[in-house]
mmCIF file of C-alpha atoms in Angstrom:
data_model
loop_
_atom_site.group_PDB
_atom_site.id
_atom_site.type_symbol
_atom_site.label_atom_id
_atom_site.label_comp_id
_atom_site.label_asym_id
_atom_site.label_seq_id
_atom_site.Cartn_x
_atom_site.Cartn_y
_atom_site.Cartn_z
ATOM 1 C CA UNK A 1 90.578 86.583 98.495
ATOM 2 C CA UNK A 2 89.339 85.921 94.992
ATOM 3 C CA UNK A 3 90.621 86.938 91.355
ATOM 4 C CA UNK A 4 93.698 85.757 89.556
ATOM 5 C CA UNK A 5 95.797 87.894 92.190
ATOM 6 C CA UNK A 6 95.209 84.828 94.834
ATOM 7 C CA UNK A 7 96.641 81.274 94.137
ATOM 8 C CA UNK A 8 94.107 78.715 92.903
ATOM 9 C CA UNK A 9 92.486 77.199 96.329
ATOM 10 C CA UNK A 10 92.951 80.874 98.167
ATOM 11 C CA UNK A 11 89.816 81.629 96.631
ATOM 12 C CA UNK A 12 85.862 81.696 98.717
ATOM 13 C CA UNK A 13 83.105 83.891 98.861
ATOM 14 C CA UNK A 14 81.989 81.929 102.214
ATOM 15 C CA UNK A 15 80.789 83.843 105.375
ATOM 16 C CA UNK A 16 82.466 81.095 107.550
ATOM 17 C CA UNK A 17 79.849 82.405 110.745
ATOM 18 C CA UNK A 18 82.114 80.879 113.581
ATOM 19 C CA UNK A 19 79.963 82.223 115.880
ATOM 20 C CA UNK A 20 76.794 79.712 115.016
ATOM 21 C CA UNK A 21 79.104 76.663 115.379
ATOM 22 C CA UNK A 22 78.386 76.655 119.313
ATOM 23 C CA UNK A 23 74.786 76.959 118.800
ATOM 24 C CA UNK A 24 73.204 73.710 118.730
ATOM 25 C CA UNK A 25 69.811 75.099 118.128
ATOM 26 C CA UNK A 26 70.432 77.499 115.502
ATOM 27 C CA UNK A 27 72.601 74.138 113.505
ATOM 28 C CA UNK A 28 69.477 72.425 113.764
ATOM 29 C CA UNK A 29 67.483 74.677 112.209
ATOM 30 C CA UNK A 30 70.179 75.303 109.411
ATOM 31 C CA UNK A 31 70.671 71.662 108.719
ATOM 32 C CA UNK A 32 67.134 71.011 107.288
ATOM 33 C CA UNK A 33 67.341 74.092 105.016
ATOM 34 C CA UNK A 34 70.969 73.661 104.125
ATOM 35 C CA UNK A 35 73.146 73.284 101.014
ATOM 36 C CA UNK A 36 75.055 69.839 101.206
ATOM 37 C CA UNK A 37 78.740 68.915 99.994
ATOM 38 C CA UNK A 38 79.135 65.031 100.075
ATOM 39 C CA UNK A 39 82.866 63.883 100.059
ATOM 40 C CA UNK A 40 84.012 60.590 100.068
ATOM 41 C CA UNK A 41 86.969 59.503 101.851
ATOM 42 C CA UNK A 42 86.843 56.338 100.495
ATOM 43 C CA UNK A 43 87.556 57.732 97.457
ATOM 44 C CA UNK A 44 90.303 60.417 97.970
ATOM 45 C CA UNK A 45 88.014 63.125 99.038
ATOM 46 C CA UNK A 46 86.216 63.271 95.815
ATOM 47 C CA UNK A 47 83.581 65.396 95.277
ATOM 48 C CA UNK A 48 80.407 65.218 92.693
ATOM 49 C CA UNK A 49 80.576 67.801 89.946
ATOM 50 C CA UNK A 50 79.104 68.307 86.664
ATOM 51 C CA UNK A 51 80.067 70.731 83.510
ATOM 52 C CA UNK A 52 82.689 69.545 81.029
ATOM 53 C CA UNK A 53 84.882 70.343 80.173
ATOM 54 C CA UNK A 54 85.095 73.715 81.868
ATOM 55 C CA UNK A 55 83.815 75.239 84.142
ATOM 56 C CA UNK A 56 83.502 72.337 86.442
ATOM 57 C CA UNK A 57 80.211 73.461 89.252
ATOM 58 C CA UNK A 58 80.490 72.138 92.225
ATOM 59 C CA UNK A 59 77.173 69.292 93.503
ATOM 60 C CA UNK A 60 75.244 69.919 96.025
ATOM 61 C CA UNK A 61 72.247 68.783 97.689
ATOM 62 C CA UNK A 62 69.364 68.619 100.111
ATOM 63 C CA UNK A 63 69.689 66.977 103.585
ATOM 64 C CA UNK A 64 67.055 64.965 102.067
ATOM 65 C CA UNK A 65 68.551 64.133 99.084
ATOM 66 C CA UNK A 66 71.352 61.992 100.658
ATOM 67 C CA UNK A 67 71.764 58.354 99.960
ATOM 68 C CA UNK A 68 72.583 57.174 103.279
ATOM 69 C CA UNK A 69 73.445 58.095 107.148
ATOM 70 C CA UNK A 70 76.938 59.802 106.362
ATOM 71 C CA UNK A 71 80.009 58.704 107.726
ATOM 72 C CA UNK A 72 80.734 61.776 109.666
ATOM 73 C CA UNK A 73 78.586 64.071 111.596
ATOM 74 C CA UNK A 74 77.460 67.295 109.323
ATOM 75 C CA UNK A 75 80.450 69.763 108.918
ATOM 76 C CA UNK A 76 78.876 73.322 108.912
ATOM 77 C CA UNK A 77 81.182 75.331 106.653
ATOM 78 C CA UNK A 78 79.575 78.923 106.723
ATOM 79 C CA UNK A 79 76.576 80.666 105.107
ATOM 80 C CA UNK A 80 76.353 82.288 101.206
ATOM 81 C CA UNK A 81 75.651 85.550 100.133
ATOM 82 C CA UNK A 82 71.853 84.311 99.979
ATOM 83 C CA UNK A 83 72.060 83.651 103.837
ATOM 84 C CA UNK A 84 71.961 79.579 102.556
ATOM 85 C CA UNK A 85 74.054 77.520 105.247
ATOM 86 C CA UNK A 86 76.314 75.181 103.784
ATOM 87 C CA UNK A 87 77.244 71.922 105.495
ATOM 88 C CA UNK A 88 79.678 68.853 104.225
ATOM 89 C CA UNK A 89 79.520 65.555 105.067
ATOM 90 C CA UNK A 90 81.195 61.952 104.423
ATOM 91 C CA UNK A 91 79.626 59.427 102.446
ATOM 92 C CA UNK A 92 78.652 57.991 98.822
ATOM 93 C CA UNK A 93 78.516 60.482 96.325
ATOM 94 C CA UNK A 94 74.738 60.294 95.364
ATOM 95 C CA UNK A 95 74.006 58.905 91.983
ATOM 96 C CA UNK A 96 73.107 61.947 89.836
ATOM 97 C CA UNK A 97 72.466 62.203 86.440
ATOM 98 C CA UNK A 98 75.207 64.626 84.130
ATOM 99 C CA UNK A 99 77.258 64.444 86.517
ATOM 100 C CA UNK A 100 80.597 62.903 87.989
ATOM 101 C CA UNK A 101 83.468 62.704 90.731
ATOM 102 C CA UNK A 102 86.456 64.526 90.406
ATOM 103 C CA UNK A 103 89.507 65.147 93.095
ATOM 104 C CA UNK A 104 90.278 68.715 94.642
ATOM 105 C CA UNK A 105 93.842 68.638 92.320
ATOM 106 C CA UNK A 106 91.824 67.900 89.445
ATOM 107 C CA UNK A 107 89.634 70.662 89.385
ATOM 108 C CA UNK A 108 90.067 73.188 91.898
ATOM 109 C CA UNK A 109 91.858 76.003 89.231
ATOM 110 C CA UNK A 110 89.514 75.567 86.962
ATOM 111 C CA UNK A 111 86.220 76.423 89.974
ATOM 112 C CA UNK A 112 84.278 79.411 90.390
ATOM 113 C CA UNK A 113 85.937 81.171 93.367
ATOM 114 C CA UNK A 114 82.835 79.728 95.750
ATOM 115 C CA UNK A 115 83.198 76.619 94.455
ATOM 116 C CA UNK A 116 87.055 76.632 95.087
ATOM 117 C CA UNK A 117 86.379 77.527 98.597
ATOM 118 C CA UNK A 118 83.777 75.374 99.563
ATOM 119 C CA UNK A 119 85.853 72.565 98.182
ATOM 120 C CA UNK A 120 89.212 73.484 99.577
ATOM 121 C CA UNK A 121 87.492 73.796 103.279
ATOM 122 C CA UNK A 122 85.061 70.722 103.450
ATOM 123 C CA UNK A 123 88.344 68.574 102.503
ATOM 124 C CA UNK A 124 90.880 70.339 104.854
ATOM 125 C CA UNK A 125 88.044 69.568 107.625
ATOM 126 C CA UNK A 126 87.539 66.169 106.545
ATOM 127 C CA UNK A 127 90.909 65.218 106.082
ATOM 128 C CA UNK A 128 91.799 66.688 109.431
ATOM 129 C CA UNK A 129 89.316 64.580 111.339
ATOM 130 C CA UNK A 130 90.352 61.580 109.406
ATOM 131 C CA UNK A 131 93.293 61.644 110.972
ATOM 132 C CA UNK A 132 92.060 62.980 114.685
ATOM 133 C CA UNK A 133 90.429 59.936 116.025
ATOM 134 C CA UNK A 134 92.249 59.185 119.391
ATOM 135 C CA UNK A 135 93.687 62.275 121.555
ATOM 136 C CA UNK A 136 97.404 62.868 121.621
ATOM 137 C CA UNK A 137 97.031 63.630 125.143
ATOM 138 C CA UNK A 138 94.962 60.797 126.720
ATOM 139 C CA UNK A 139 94.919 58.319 123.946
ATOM 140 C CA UNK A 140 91.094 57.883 124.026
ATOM 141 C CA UNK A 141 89.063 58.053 121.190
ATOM 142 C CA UNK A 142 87.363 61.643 120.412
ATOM 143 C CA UNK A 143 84.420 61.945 118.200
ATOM 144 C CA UNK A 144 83.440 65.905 116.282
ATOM 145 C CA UNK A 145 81.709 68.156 118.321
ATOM 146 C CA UNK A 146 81.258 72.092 117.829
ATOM 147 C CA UNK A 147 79.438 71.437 113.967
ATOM 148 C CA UNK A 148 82.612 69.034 112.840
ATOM 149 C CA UNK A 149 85.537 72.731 113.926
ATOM 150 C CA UNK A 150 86.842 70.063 117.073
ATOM 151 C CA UNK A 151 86.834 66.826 118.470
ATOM 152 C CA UNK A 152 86.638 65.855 122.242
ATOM 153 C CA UNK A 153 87.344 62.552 124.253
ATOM 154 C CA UNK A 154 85.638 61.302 127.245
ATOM 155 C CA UNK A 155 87.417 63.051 129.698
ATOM 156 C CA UNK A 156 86.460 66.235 127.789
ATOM 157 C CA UNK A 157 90.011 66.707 126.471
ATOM 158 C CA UNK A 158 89.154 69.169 123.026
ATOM 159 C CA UNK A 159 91.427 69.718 119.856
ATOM 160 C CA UNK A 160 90.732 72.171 117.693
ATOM 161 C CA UNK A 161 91.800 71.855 113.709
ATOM 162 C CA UNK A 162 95.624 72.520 113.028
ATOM 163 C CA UNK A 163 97.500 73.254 109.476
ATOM 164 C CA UNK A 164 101.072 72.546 109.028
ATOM 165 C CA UNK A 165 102.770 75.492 107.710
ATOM 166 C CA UNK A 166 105.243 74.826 104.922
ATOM 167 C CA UNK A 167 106.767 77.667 102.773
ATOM 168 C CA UNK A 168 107.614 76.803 99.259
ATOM 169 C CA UNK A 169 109.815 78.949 97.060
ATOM 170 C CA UNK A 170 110.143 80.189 93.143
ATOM 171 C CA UNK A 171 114.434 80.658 93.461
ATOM 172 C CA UNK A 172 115.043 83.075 90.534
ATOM 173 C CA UNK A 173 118.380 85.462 89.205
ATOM 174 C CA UNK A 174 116.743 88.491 89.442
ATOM 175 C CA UNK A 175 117.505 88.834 85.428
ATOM 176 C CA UNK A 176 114.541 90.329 83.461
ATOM 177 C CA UNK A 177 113.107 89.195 80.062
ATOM 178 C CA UNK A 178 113.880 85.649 78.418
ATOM 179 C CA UNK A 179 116.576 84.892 79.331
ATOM 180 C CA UNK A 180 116.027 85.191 83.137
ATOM 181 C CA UNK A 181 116.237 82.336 85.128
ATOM 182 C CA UNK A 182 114.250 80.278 87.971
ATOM 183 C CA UNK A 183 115.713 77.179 89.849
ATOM 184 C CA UNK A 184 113.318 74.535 90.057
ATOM 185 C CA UNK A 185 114.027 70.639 91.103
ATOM 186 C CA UNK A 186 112.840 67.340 90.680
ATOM 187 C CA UNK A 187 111.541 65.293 94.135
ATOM 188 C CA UNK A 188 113.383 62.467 94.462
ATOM 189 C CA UNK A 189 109.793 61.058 95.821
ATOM 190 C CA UNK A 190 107.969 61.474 92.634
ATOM 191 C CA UNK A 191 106.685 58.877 90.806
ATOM 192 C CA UNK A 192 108.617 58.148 87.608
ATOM 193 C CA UNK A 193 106.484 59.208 84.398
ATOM 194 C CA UNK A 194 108.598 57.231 81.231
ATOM 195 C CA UNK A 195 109.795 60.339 78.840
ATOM 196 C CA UNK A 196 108.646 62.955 81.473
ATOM 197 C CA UNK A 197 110.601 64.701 84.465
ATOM 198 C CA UNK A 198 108.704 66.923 86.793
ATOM 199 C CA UNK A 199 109.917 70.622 87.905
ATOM 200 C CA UNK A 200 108.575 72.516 91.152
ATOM 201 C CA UNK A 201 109.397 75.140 93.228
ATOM 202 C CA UNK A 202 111.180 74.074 96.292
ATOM 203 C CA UNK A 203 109.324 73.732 99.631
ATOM 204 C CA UNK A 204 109.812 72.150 103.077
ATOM 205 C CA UNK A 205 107.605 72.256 106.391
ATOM 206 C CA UNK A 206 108.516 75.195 109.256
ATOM 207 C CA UNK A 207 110.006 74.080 112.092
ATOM 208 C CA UNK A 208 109.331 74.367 115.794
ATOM 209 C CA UNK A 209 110.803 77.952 116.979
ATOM 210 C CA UNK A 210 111.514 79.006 113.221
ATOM 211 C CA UNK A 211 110.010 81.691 111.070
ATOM 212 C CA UNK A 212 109.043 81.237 107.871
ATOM 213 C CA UNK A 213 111.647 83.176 106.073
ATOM 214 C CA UNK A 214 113.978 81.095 107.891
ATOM 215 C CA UNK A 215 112.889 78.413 106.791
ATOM 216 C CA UNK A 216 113.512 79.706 102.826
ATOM 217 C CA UNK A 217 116.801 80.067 104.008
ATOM 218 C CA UNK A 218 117.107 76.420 105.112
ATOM 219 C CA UNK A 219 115.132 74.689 102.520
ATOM 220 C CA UNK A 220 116.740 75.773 99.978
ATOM 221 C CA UNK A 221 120.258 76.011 101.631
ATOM 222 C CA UNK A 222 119.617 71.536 102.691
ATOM 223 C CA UNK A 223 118.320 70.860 98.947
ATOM 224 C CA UNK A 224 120.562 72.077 96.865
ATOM 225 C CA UNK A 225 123.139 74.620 98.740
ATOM 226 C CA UNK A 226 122.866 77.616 97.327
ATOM 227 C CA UNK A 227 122.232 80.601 99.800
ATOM 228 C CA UNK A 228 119.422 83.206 98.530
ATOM 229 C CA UNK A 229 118.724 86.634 99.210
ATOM 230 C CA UNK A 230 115.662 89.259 98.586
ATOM 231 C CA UNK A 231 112.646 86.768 100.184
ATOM 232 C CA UNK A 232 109.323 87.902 99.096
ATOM 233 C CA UNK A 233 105.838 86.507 100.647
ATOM 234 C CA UNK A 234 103.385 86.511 97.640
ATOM 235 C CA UNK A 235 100.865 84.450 98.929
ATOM 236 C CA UNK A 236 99.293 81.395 100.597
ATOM 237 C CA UNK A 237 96.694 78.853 100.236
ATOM 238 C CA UNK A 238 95.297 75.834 101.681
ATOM 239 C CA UNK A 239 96.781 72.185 100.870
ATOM 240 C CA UNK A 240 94.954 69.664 101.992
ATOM 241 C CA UNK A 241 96.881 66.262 101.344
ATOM 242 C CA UNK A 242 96.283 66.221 103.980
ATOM 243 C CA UNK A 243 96.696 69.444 105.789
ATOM 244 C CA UNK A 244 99.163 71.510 105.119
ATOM 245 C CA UNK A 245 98.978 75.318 104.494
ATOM 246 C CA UNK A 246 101.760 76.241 101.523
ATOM 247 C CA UNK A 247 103.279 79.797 102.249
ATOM 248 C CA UNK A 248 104.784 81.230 98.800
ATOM 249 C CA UNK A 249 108.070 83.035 98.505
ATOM 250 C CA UNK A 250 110.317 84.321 95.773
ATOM 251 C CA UNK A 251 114.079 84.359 96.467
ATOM 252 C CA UNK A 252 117.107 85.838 94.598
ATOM 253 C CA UNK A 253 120.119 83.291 93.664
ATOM 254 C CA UNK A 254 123.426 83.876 92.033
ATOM 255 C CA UNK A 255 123.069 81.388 89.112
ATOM 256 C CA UNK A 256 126.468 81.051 89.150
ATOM 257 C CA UNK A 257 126.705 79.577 92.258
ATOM 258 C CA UNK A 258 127.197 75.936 92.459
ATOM 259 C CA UNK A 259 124.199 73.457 92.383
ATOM 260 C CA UNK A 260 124.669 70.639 95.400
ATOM 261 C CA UNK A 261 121.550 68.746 95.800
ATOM 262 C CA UNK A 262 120.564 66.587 98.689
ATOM 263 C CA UNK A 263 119.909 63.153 96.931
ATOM 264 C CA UNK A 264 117.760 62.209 99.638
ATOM 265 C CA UNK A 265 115.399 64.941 98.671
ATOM 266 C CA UNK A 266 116.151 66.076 95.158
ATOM 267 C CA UNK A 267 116.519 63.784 92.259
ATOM 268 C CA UNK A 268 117.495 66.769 90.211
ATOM 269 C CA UNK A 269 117.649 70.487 90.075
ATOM 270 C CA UNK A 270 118.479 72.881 87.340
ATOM 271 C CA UNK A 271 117.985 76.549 86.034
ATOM 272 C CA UNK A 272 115.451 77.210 83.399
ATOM 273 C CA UNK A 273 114.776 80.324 81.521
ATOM 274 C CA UNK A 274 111.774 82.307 80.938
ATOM 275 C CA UNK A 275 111.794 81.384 76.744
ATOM 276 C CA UNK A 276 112.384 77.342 78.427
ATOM 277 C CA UNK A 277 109.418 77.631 81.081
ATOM 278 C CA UNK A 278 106.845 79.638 78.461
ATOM 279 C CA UNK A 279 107.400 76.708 76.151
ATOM 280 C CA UNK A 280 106.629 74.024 78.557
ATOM 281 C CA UNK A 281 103.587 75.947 79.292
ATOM 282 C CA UNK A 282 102.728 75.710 75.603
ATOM 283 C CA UNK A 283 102.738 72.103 75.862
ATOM 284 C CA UNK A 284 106.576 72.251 73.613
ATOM 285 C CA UNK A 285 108.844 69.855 74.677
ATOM 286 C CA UNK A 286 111.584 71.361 76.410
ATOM 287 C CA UNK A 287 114.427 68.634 76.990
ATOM 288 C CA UNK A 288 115.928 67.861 80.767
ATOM 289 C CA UNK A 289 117.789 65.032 79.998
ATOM 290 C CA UNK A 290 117.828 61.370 79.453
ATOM 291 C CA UNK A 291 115.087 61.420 76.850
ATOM 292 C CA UNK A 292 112.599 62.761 79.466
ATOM 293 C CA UNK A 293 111.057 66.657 78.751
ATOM 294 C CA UNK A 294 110.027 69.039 81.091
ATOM 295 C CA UNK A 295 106.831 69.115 83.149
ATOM 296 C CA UNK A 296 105.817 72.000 85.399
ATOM 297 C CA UNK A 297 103.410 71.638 88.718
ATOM 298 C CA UNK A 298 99.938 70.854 88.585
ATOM 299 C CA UNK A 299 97.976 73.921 87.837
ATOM 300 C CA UNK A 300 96.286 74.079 91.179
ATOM 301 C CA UNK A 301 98.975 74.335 92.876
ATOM 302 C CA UNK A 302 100.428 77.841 94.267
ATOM 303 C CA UNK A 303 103.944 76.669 92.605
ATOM 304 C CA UNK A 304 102.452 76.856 89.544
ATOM 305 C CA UNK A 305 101.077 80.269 90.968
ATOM 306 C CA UNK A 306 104.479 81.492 91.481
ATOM 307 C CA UNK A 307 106.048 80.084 88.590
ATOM 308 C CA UNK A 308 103.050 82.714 86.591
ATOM 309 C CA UNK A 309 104.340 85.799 88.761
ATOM 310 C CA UNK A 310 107.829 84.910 87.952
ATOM 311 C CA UNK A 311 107.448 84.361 84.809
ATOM 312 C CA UNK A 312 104.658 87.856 84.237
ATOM 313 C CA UNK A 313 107.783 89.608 86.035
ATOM 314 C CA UNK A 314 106.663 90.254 89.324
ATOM 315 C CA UNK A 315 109.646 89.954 91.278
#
């Protein structure tokens, strides 16, 4: 999926070859002609990248160009349209000149769609097996097999890579032009920015034995009570902080109906128009109270994504 139909890190052009991940010889081979992505987890996944300010290209390198044993075992990722395998590993970002590290959230809108990908996938799988190093069934300690895509124990217990689905939702009142409105909210888990208040579509995991839909229902129903209608999947795309995979929705509201937020959750919530969100977007401040003014999502996020559609009309 590439192009701006497809939120921000739903975008590759990477043959992910599942097929050569069981194929010890043929990774062998592959390694010493390979692209390499270096992430470091000691440093919030950050890759090395260089352009500024835009378009940020993505670093890679030579197995021999490395500037120490990894941390991790070489994650194949796929092969490129030039029939170049790709692998990622763990470790220090090597010390190259022009360029610099920069975070996934940082930069990931602004990538080529390859670059998005390769990006996206490297820090899914790394973040995954981060967090994978003991079985849940046996409680011993697994290390990566199958080119980084599993991780076994002694007992030969495997686990594959899981994403938790969540579904997150642009509520809007099904009113056209500027003076249509979308229901965002405030998290009461955000960090507090002094004269700032951010806005995002509303979003919760899926639950065991529930459907995604449902789970619209729910969300939205537990955060601030009011019951939607008209649910529309527009899209998906890989989170990875750490591993989630964000299912997007718009939903019809009354915007009459009463506004009961879950404190817990939701620090705030409130209708905006079109004219309101098009101005925040235009870096104007658009007041929300108690001195603070409006900010949106992070651009490579797919609630920004839906925010766009919503706001383009495509609802």
């Amino acid at each position: 999926m590439s192009g701006e139909s497809a939120p921000p890190l739903a975008r590759s052009t990477l043959d992910r070859a599942a097929h050569r991940r069981t194929d010890p010889g043929w990774l062998t081979e592959a390694w010493e002609r390979a692209r390499v992505l270096v992430l470091d987890s000691t440093a919030e996944g950050r890759a090395l990248v260089r352009g500024a300010p835009t378009p940020p290209e993505l670093v890679l390198v030579g197995p021999g160009e490395l500037p120490e044993v990894p941390r991790s075992v070489p994650m194949f990722l796929g092969v490129e349209p030039d029939g170049v395998p790709v692998f990622a590993v763990d470790g220090p970002l090597p010390a190259l000149p022009d360029t610099r590290p920069a975070h996934l959230r940082e930069v990931g809108h602004l990538m080529t769609d390859r670059d998005a990908g390769l990006f996206t996938t490297a820090l899914a799988l790394l973040n995954w097996h981060l967090r994978h190093g003991y079985s849940s069934t046996t409680g011993k300690a697994t290390s990566a097999d199958e080119a980084g895509w599993s991780r076994i124990d002694p007992d030969g217990d495997r686990v594959w890579p899981r994403t938790d689905p969540a579904m997150i939702v642009l509520v809007h009142d099904g009113v056209d032009g500027p003076d249509g409105r979308c229901l965002l909210g405030n998290n009461a888990a955000w960090p507090r920015t002094p004269g700032q208040r951010r806005y995002s579509c509303l979003a919760g995991y899926v639950e065991p034995g529930e459907s995604a839909e449902a789970a619209v229902l729910r969300e939205v129903r537990e955060e601030v009570g009011v019951p939607v209608e008209e649910i529309a999947y527009v899209g998906s795309q890989s989170w990875p902080f750490p591993g989630s995979l964000m299912l997007g929705f718009l939903a019809r509201a009354d915007a009459d109906a009463p506004i009961r937020v879950d404190l817990a959750e939701i620090a705030h919530a409130r209708w905006f128009t079109r004219r309101e969100i098009g101005a925040a977007l235009a870096d104007e401040p658009v007041p929300v109270g108690g001195g603070d003014r409006l900010v949106l999502p992070p651009p490579s996020s797919i609630a920004l994504f839906l925010v766009h559609r919503w706001l383009d009309g495509h609802c």
